[in-house]
């Protein structure tokens, strides 16, 4: 068999191998995506509004998996069928993710709105989300199910009906308001449940700290850049960028209390230790240094160098030899 025939046969086998492998990968990817649904489609199939669906994800009522194509997260068909098969669907699911404001929450607990607000500032009830109203005021929302459980607990009866204890009143008079902090803790817990990657988990903790605090802990600029790649997107909550409303949202989403900052800094430091053990942050590839010149090249004979180098090395006082032409040869033949 000739060389050309062998090359043609090899190329044919290579093309055949690629043609059988690529469709197989494509079919696997297509089959994987067909076995899952986008978040929007899953919300419709579960008969939830998008805000209700987001809370269902937040609370673990609906489980998601990463999108193999890098498009965020998706819901498997099996998970959708599991939720739909639960008793009382969809009303029971809607009740589990129902969020109410101060007025409706106070009614559920049988207290005044002022008392309910004191409970929230003291951290006795924890908000699950917030938004800014048309007047740029923060509106906190709470899970109706949790409020009903709080009101039904006999241990909370003195708080619901009696006078607020003096120690708690002192804290309120000092300006205590744990609503932003409690929301941050709850939100961070939700994000951490969505990933097992140590760098992503470290980025979640870092997202609740001021950039100055992060720079003090993560001194390596390449590690900070790598954390930013995993940093979760902050919800705008209806605020346009670089507006007073956006700054208010940013302040709510950033730790302010000294003890909370200290706790998050310690968590970030530990998360970085675990992340570095798994894999280092990527760094630019160092440029290759020029090859060293061999000492033998410096003493190489002129005959082995290029013609230009030989010309540079010649003695300028010696006139170069002229090329012998036909006329010179004839003169030597006929003196």
Coordinates of C-alpha atoms in Angstrom, one line a residue:
X1 CA 0.0 0.0 0.0
X2 CA 1.4 3.4 -1.0
X3 CA 2.0 6.3 1.4
X4 CA -0.8 8.3 -0.2
X5 CA -3.2 5.5 0.2
X6 CA -2.3 5.1 3.9
X7 CA -2.8 8.8 4.5
X8 CA -6.2 8.8 2.8
X9 CA -7.3 5.8 4.8
X10 CA -6.2 7.4 8.1
X11 CA -7.9 10.7 7.3
X12 CA -11.1 8.7 6.4
X13 CA -11.0 6.8 9.7
X14 CA -10.5 10.1 11.6
X15 CA -13.4 11.8 9.9
X16 CA -15.6 8.8 10.5
X17 CA -14.6 8.8 14.2
X18 CA -15.4 12.5 14.5
X19 CA -18.7 12.1 12.7
X20 CA -19.8 9.3 15.2
X21 CA -18.5 11.2 18.3
X22 CA -19.9 14.7 17.8
X23 CA -23.5 13.7 17.1
X24 CA -23.3 11.4 20.2
X25 CA -22.3 14.3 22.4
X26 CA -25.0 16.5 20.9
X27 CA -27.6 13.9 21.5
X28 CA -26.5 13.5 25.1
X29 CA -26.7 17.2 25.7
X30 CA -30.1 17.5 24.0
X31 CA -31.4 14.5 26.0
X32 CA -30.1 16.0 29.2
X33 CA -31.8 19.4 28.5
X34 CA -35.1 17.7 27.5
X35 CA -35.1 15.9 30.9
X36 CA -35.0 19.3 32.6
X37 CA -37.0 22.6 32.4
X38 CA -36.0 26.2 32.6
X39 CA -37.0 28.1 35.7
X40 CA -39.6 30.1 33.9
X41 CA -41.2 27.0 32.5
X42 CA -41.0 25.1 35.8
X43 CA -42.8 28.1 37.5
X44 CA -45.7 27.8 35.0
X45 CA -46.0 24.1 35.3
X46 CA -46.1 24.4 39.1
X47 CA -48.7 27.2 38.8
X48 CA -46.6 29.7 40.7
X49 CA -45.9 33.4 40.0
X50 CA -42.3 34.1 39.5
X51 CA -41.9 35.7 43.0
X52 CA -43.6 32.7 44.6
X53 CA -41.4 30.4 42.6
X54 CA -38.2 32.2 43.7
X55 CA -39.3 31.7 47.3
X56 CA -40.0 28.1 46.6
X57 CA -36.4 27.7 45.4
X58 CA -35.1 29.8 48.4
X59 CA -36.9 27.6 50.9
X60 CA -36.0 24.3 49.2
X61 CA -39.6 23.5 48.2
X62 CA -38.3 23.0 44.7
X63 CA -34.8 21.6 44.0
X64 CA -32.7 22.7 41.1
X65 CA -29.6 21.4 39.4
X66 CA -26.8 23.2 37.5
X67 CA -27.3 23.6 33.7
X68 CA -24.7 21.6 31.9
X69 CA -24.6 24.2 29.2
X70 CA -23.6 26.9 31.7
X71 CA -27.0 28.7 31.6
X72 CA -27.7 28.9 35.3
X73 CA -30.0 26.3 37.0
X74 CA -32.7 24.1 35.8
X75 CA -35.5 21.8 37.3
X76 CA -35.7 18.2 36.4
X77 CA -38.9 16.7 35.1
X78 CA -38.8 14.2 38.0
X79 CA -38.7 17.2 40.5
X80 CA -41.7 18.9 38.8
X81 CA -43.7 15.6 39.0
X82 CA -42.7 15.1 42.6
X83 CA -44.0 18.6 43.6
X84 CA -47.2 18.2 41.5
X85 CA -48.0 14.9 43.2
X86 CA -47.9 16.4 46.8
X87 CA -51.2 16.6 48.6
X88 CA -53.1 19.8 48.1
X89 CA -51.2 20.9 45.1
X90 CA -51.1 23.8 44.1
X91 CA -52.9 25.5 47.0
X92 CA -50.7 23.9 49.7
X93 CA -47.5 24.9 47.8
X94 CA -48.7 28.5 47.4
X95 CA -49.4 28.7 51.2
X96 CA -45.9 27.5 52.0
X97 CA -44.4 30.4 49.9
X98 CA -46.9 33.1 50.7
X99 CA -45.1 36.3 51.9
X100 CA -47.0 39.1 53.7
X101 CA -46.2 42.6 54.9
X102 CA -46.5 44.2 58.3
X103 CA -50.2 44.8 58.3
X104 CA -51.2 41.3 57.1
X105 CA -48.6 39.7 59.3
X106 CA -49.9 41.5 62.4
X107 CA -53.4 40.3 61.6
X108 CA -52.2 36.7 61.3
X109 CA -50.5 37.0 64.8
X110 CA -53.4 38.9 66.4
X111 CA -51.3 41.9 67.3
X112 CA -51.0 45.6 66.3
X113 CA -48.8 46.6 63.4
X114 CA -46.6 48.6 65.9
X115 CA -46.1 45.5 68.1
X116 CA -45.3 43.4 65.0
X117 CA -42.7 45.9 63.9
X118 CA -41.1 45.6 67.3
X119 CA -41.0 41.8 67.0
X120 CA -39.2 42.2 63.6
X121 CA -36.7 44.7 64.8
X122 CA -35.8 42.4 67.7
X123 CA -35.3 39.5 65.4
X124 CA -38.2 37.5 66.7
X125 CA -39.6 37.2 63.2
X126 CA -37.2 37.1 60.2
X127 CA -38.0 38.7 56.8
X128 CA -37.7 36.5 53.8
X129 CA -37.5 39.3 51.2
X130 CA -37.8 43.0 50.7
X131 CA -38.5 45.7 48.1
X132 CA -38.6 49.4 47.8
X133 CA -42.0 51.1 47.4
X134 CA -42.7 54.2 45.3
X135 CA -41.4 56.4 48.1
X136 CA -38.1 54.6 48.4
X137 CA -39.1 53.1 51.7
X138 CA -38.1 49.5 52.5
X139 CA -41.0 47.0 52.7
X140 CA -40.1 43.8 54.5
X141 CA -42.0 40.6 53.7
X142 CA -42.4 37.6 56.0
X143 CA -43.5 34.0 55.5
X144 CA -47.2 33.7 56.5
X145 CA -46.6 30.1 57.6
X146 CA -43.8 31.2 60.0
X147 CA -46.0 33.9 61.5
X148 CA -48.8 31.5 62.2
X149 CA -46.4 29.1 63.9
X150 CA -45.1 32.0 66.0
X151 CA -48.6 33.0 67.1
X152 CA -49.6 29.4 67.9
X153 CA -46.6 28.8 70.1
X154 CA -47.7 29.1 73.8
X155 CA -44.2 30.2 74.8
X156 CA -44.8 33.4 72.8
X157 CA -48.0 34.3 74.6
X158 CA -46.5 36.8 77.0
X159 CA -44.9 38.7 74.1
X160 CA -48.2 38.7 72.1
X161 CA -50.4 39.9 75.0
X162 CA -48.2 41.3 77.7
X163 CA -45.9 44.3 78.0
X164 CA -42.6 44.1 76.2
X165 CA -39.8 43.1 78.7
X166 CA -37.7 46.0 79.9
X167 CA -34.4 44.6 78.4
X168 CA -36.0 44.4 74.9
X169 CA -37.5 47.9 75.3
X170 CA -34.0 49.2 76.0
X171 CA -32.6 47.6 72.9
X172 CA -35.4 49.2 70.8
X173 CA -34.8 52.6 72.3
X174 CA -31.1 52.2 71.4
X175 CA -32.1 51.8 67.8
X176 CA -31.8 48.1 67.4
X177 CA -33.1 46.8 64.0
X178 CA -32.1 43.2 63.1
X179 CA -34.2 43.0 60.0
X180 CA -31.4 43.7 57.4
X181 CA -28.9 41.5 59.2
X182 CA -31.4 38.6 59.6
X183 CA -32.3 38.9 55.9
X184 CA -28.7 38.8 54.9
X185 CA -28.1 35.6 57.0
X186 CA -31.1 34.0 55.4
X187 CA -30.2 35.0 51.9
X188 CA -26.6 33.7 52.4
X189 CA -27.9 30.4 53.5
X190 CA -30.0 30.1 50.4
X191 CA -27.1 30.9 48.1
X192 CA -24.8 28.4 49.9
X193 CA -27.3 25.6 49.5
X194 CA -27.1 26.1 45.7
X195 CA -23.4 25.2 45.3
X196 CA -20.7 22.9 46.6
X197 CA -17.8 24.6 44.9
X198 CA -15.5 26.1 47.6
X199 CA -14.6 29.2 45.4
X200 CA -18.2 29.9 44.8
X201 CA -19.0 29.5 48.5
X202 CA -16.2 31.9 49.4
X203 CA -17.5 34.4 46.8
X204 CA -21.0 34.3 48.4
X205 CA -19.6 35.2 51.8
X206 CA -17.5 37.9 50.2
X207 CA -20.5 39.4 48.5
X208 CA -21.9 40.5 51.9
X209 CA -18.7 42.3 52.9
X210 CA -17.5 45.8 51.8
X211 CA -14.8 45.5 49.1
X212 CA -12.3 47.1 51.5
X213 CA -12.9 44.3 54.0
X214 CA -12.5 41.7 51.2
X215 CA -9.2 43.2 50.1
X216 CA -7.8 43.1 53.6
X217 CA -8.5 39.3 53.7
X218 CA -7.8 38.4 50.1
X219 CA -4.6 40.2 49.4
X220 CA -3.8 38.3 46.2
X221 CA -5.3 40.3 43.3
X222 CA -5.7 37.1 41.2
X223 CA -7.7 35.5 43.9
X224 CA -9.9 38.5 44.2
X225 CA -10.5 38.5 40.5
X226 CA -11.3 34.7 40.7
X227 CA -13.8 35.4 43.5
X228 CA -15.5 38.1 41.4
X229 CA -16.1 35.5 38.7
X230 CA -18.3 33.5 41.2
X231 CA -19.8 36.6 42.9
X232 CA -23.6 36.2 42.9
X233 CA -25.5 38.9 41.1
X234 CA -27.3 41.4 43.4
X235 CA -30.9 41.9 42.8
X236 CA -31.8 45.4 41.8
X237 CA -35.1 45.4 43.7
X238 CA -36.4 47.8 41.1
X239 CA -33.7 50.4 41.7
X240 CA -31.9 51.9 38.8
X241 CA -28.1 51.8 39.0
X242 CA -26.3 54.7 40.7
X243 CA -29.4 56.1 42.3
X244 CA -30.2 56.8 45.9
X245 CA -32.5 53.7 45.8
X246 CA -29.6 51.6 44.5
X247 CA -27.4 52.8 47.3
X248 CA -30.0 51.9 49.8
X249 CA -30.3 48.4 48.5
X250 CA -26.6 48.0 48.5
X251 CA -26.4 49.1 52.1
X252 CA -29.0 46.5 53.1
X253 CA -27.0 43.8 51.3
X254 CA -23.7 44.7 53.0
X255 CA -22.8 43.8 56.6
X256 CA -22.5 46.8 58.9
X257 CA -22.5 45.5 62.5
X258 CA -19.0 44.9 63.9
X259 CA -19.8 41.5 65.2
X260 CA -21.4 40.4 61.9
X261 CA -18.4 41.7 59.9
X262 CA -16.1 39.8 62.2
X263 CA -18.1 36.6 61.8
X264 CA -18.1 37.0 58.0
X265 CA -14.4 37.8 57.8
X266 CA -13.7 34.6 59.7
X267 CA -16.0 32.6 57.4
X268 CA -14.3 34.0 54.4
X269 CA -10.8 33.2 55.6
X270 CA -11.9 29.6 56.3
X271 CA -13.6 29.3 52.9
X272 CA -10.4 30.5 51.2
X273 CA -8.4 27.8 52.9
X274 CA -10.7 25.2 51.6
X275 CA -10.8 26.7 48.1
X276 CA -7.0 26.9 47.8
X277 CA -6.7 23.2 48.8
X278 CA -9.0 22.3 46.0
X279 CA -7.4 24.4 43.3
X280 CA -5.4 27.6 43.1
X281 CA -6.7 30.7 41.5
X282 CA -5.7 30.9 37.8
X283 CA -2.8 33.2 36.9
X284 CA -1.3 34.5 33.7
X285 CA 1.1 32.1 31.9
X286 CA 4.6 33.4 32.4
X287 CA 6.4 34.5 29.2
X288 CA 9.1 32.2 28.0
X289 CA 12.6 33.6 28.5
X290 CA 14.9 33.8 25.5
X291 CA 17.1 30.8 24.8
X292 CA 20.7 31.3 26.2
X293 CA 23.5 31.7 23.6
X294 CA 25.9 28.8 23.5
X295 CA 29.5 29.7 24.3
X296 CA 30.6 27.7 21.3
X297 CA 28.8 30.1 19.0
X298 CA 31.1 32.9 20.0
X299 CA 34.2 31.0 18.9
X300 CA 32.7 29.4 15.8
X301 CA 34.9 29.8 12.7
X302 CA 34.0 32.5 10.3
X303 CA 33.4 30.0 7.5
X304 CA 30.5 28.6 9.5
X305 CA 28.8 32.0 9.9
X306 CA 26.5 33.7 7.5
X307 CA 28.0 35.7 4.7
X308 CA 27.0 39.0 6.3
X309 CA 28.8 38.1 9.6
X310 CA 31.9 37.2 7.6
X311 CA 31.9 40.6 5.9
X312 CA 31.5 42.4 9.2
X313 CA 34.6 40.6 10.6
X314 CA 37.0 41.4 7.7
X315 CA 39.9 43.9 8.0
X316 CA 38.8 47.2 6.4
X317 CA 42.4 47.9 5.3
X318 CA 42.4 44.9 3.0
X319 CA 40.8 45.5 -0.4
X320 CA 38.3 42.9 -1.3
X321 CA 39.3 40.6 -4.1
X322 CA 37.5 41.5 -7.4
X323 CA 35.7 38.8 -9.2
X324 CA 37.6 37.4 -12.1
X325 CA 36.0 38.2 -15.4
X326 CA 36.5 36.9 -19.0
X327 CA 38.6 40.0 -20.0
X328 CA 41.1 39.3 -17.3
X329 CA 41.4 35.7 -18.3
X330 CA 42.1 36.7 -22.0
X331 CA 44.8 39.2 -20.9
X332 CA 46.6 36.5 -19.1
X333 CA 46.4 34.2 -22.1
X334 CA 47.8 37.0 -24.5
X335 CA 50.6 39.0 -22.9

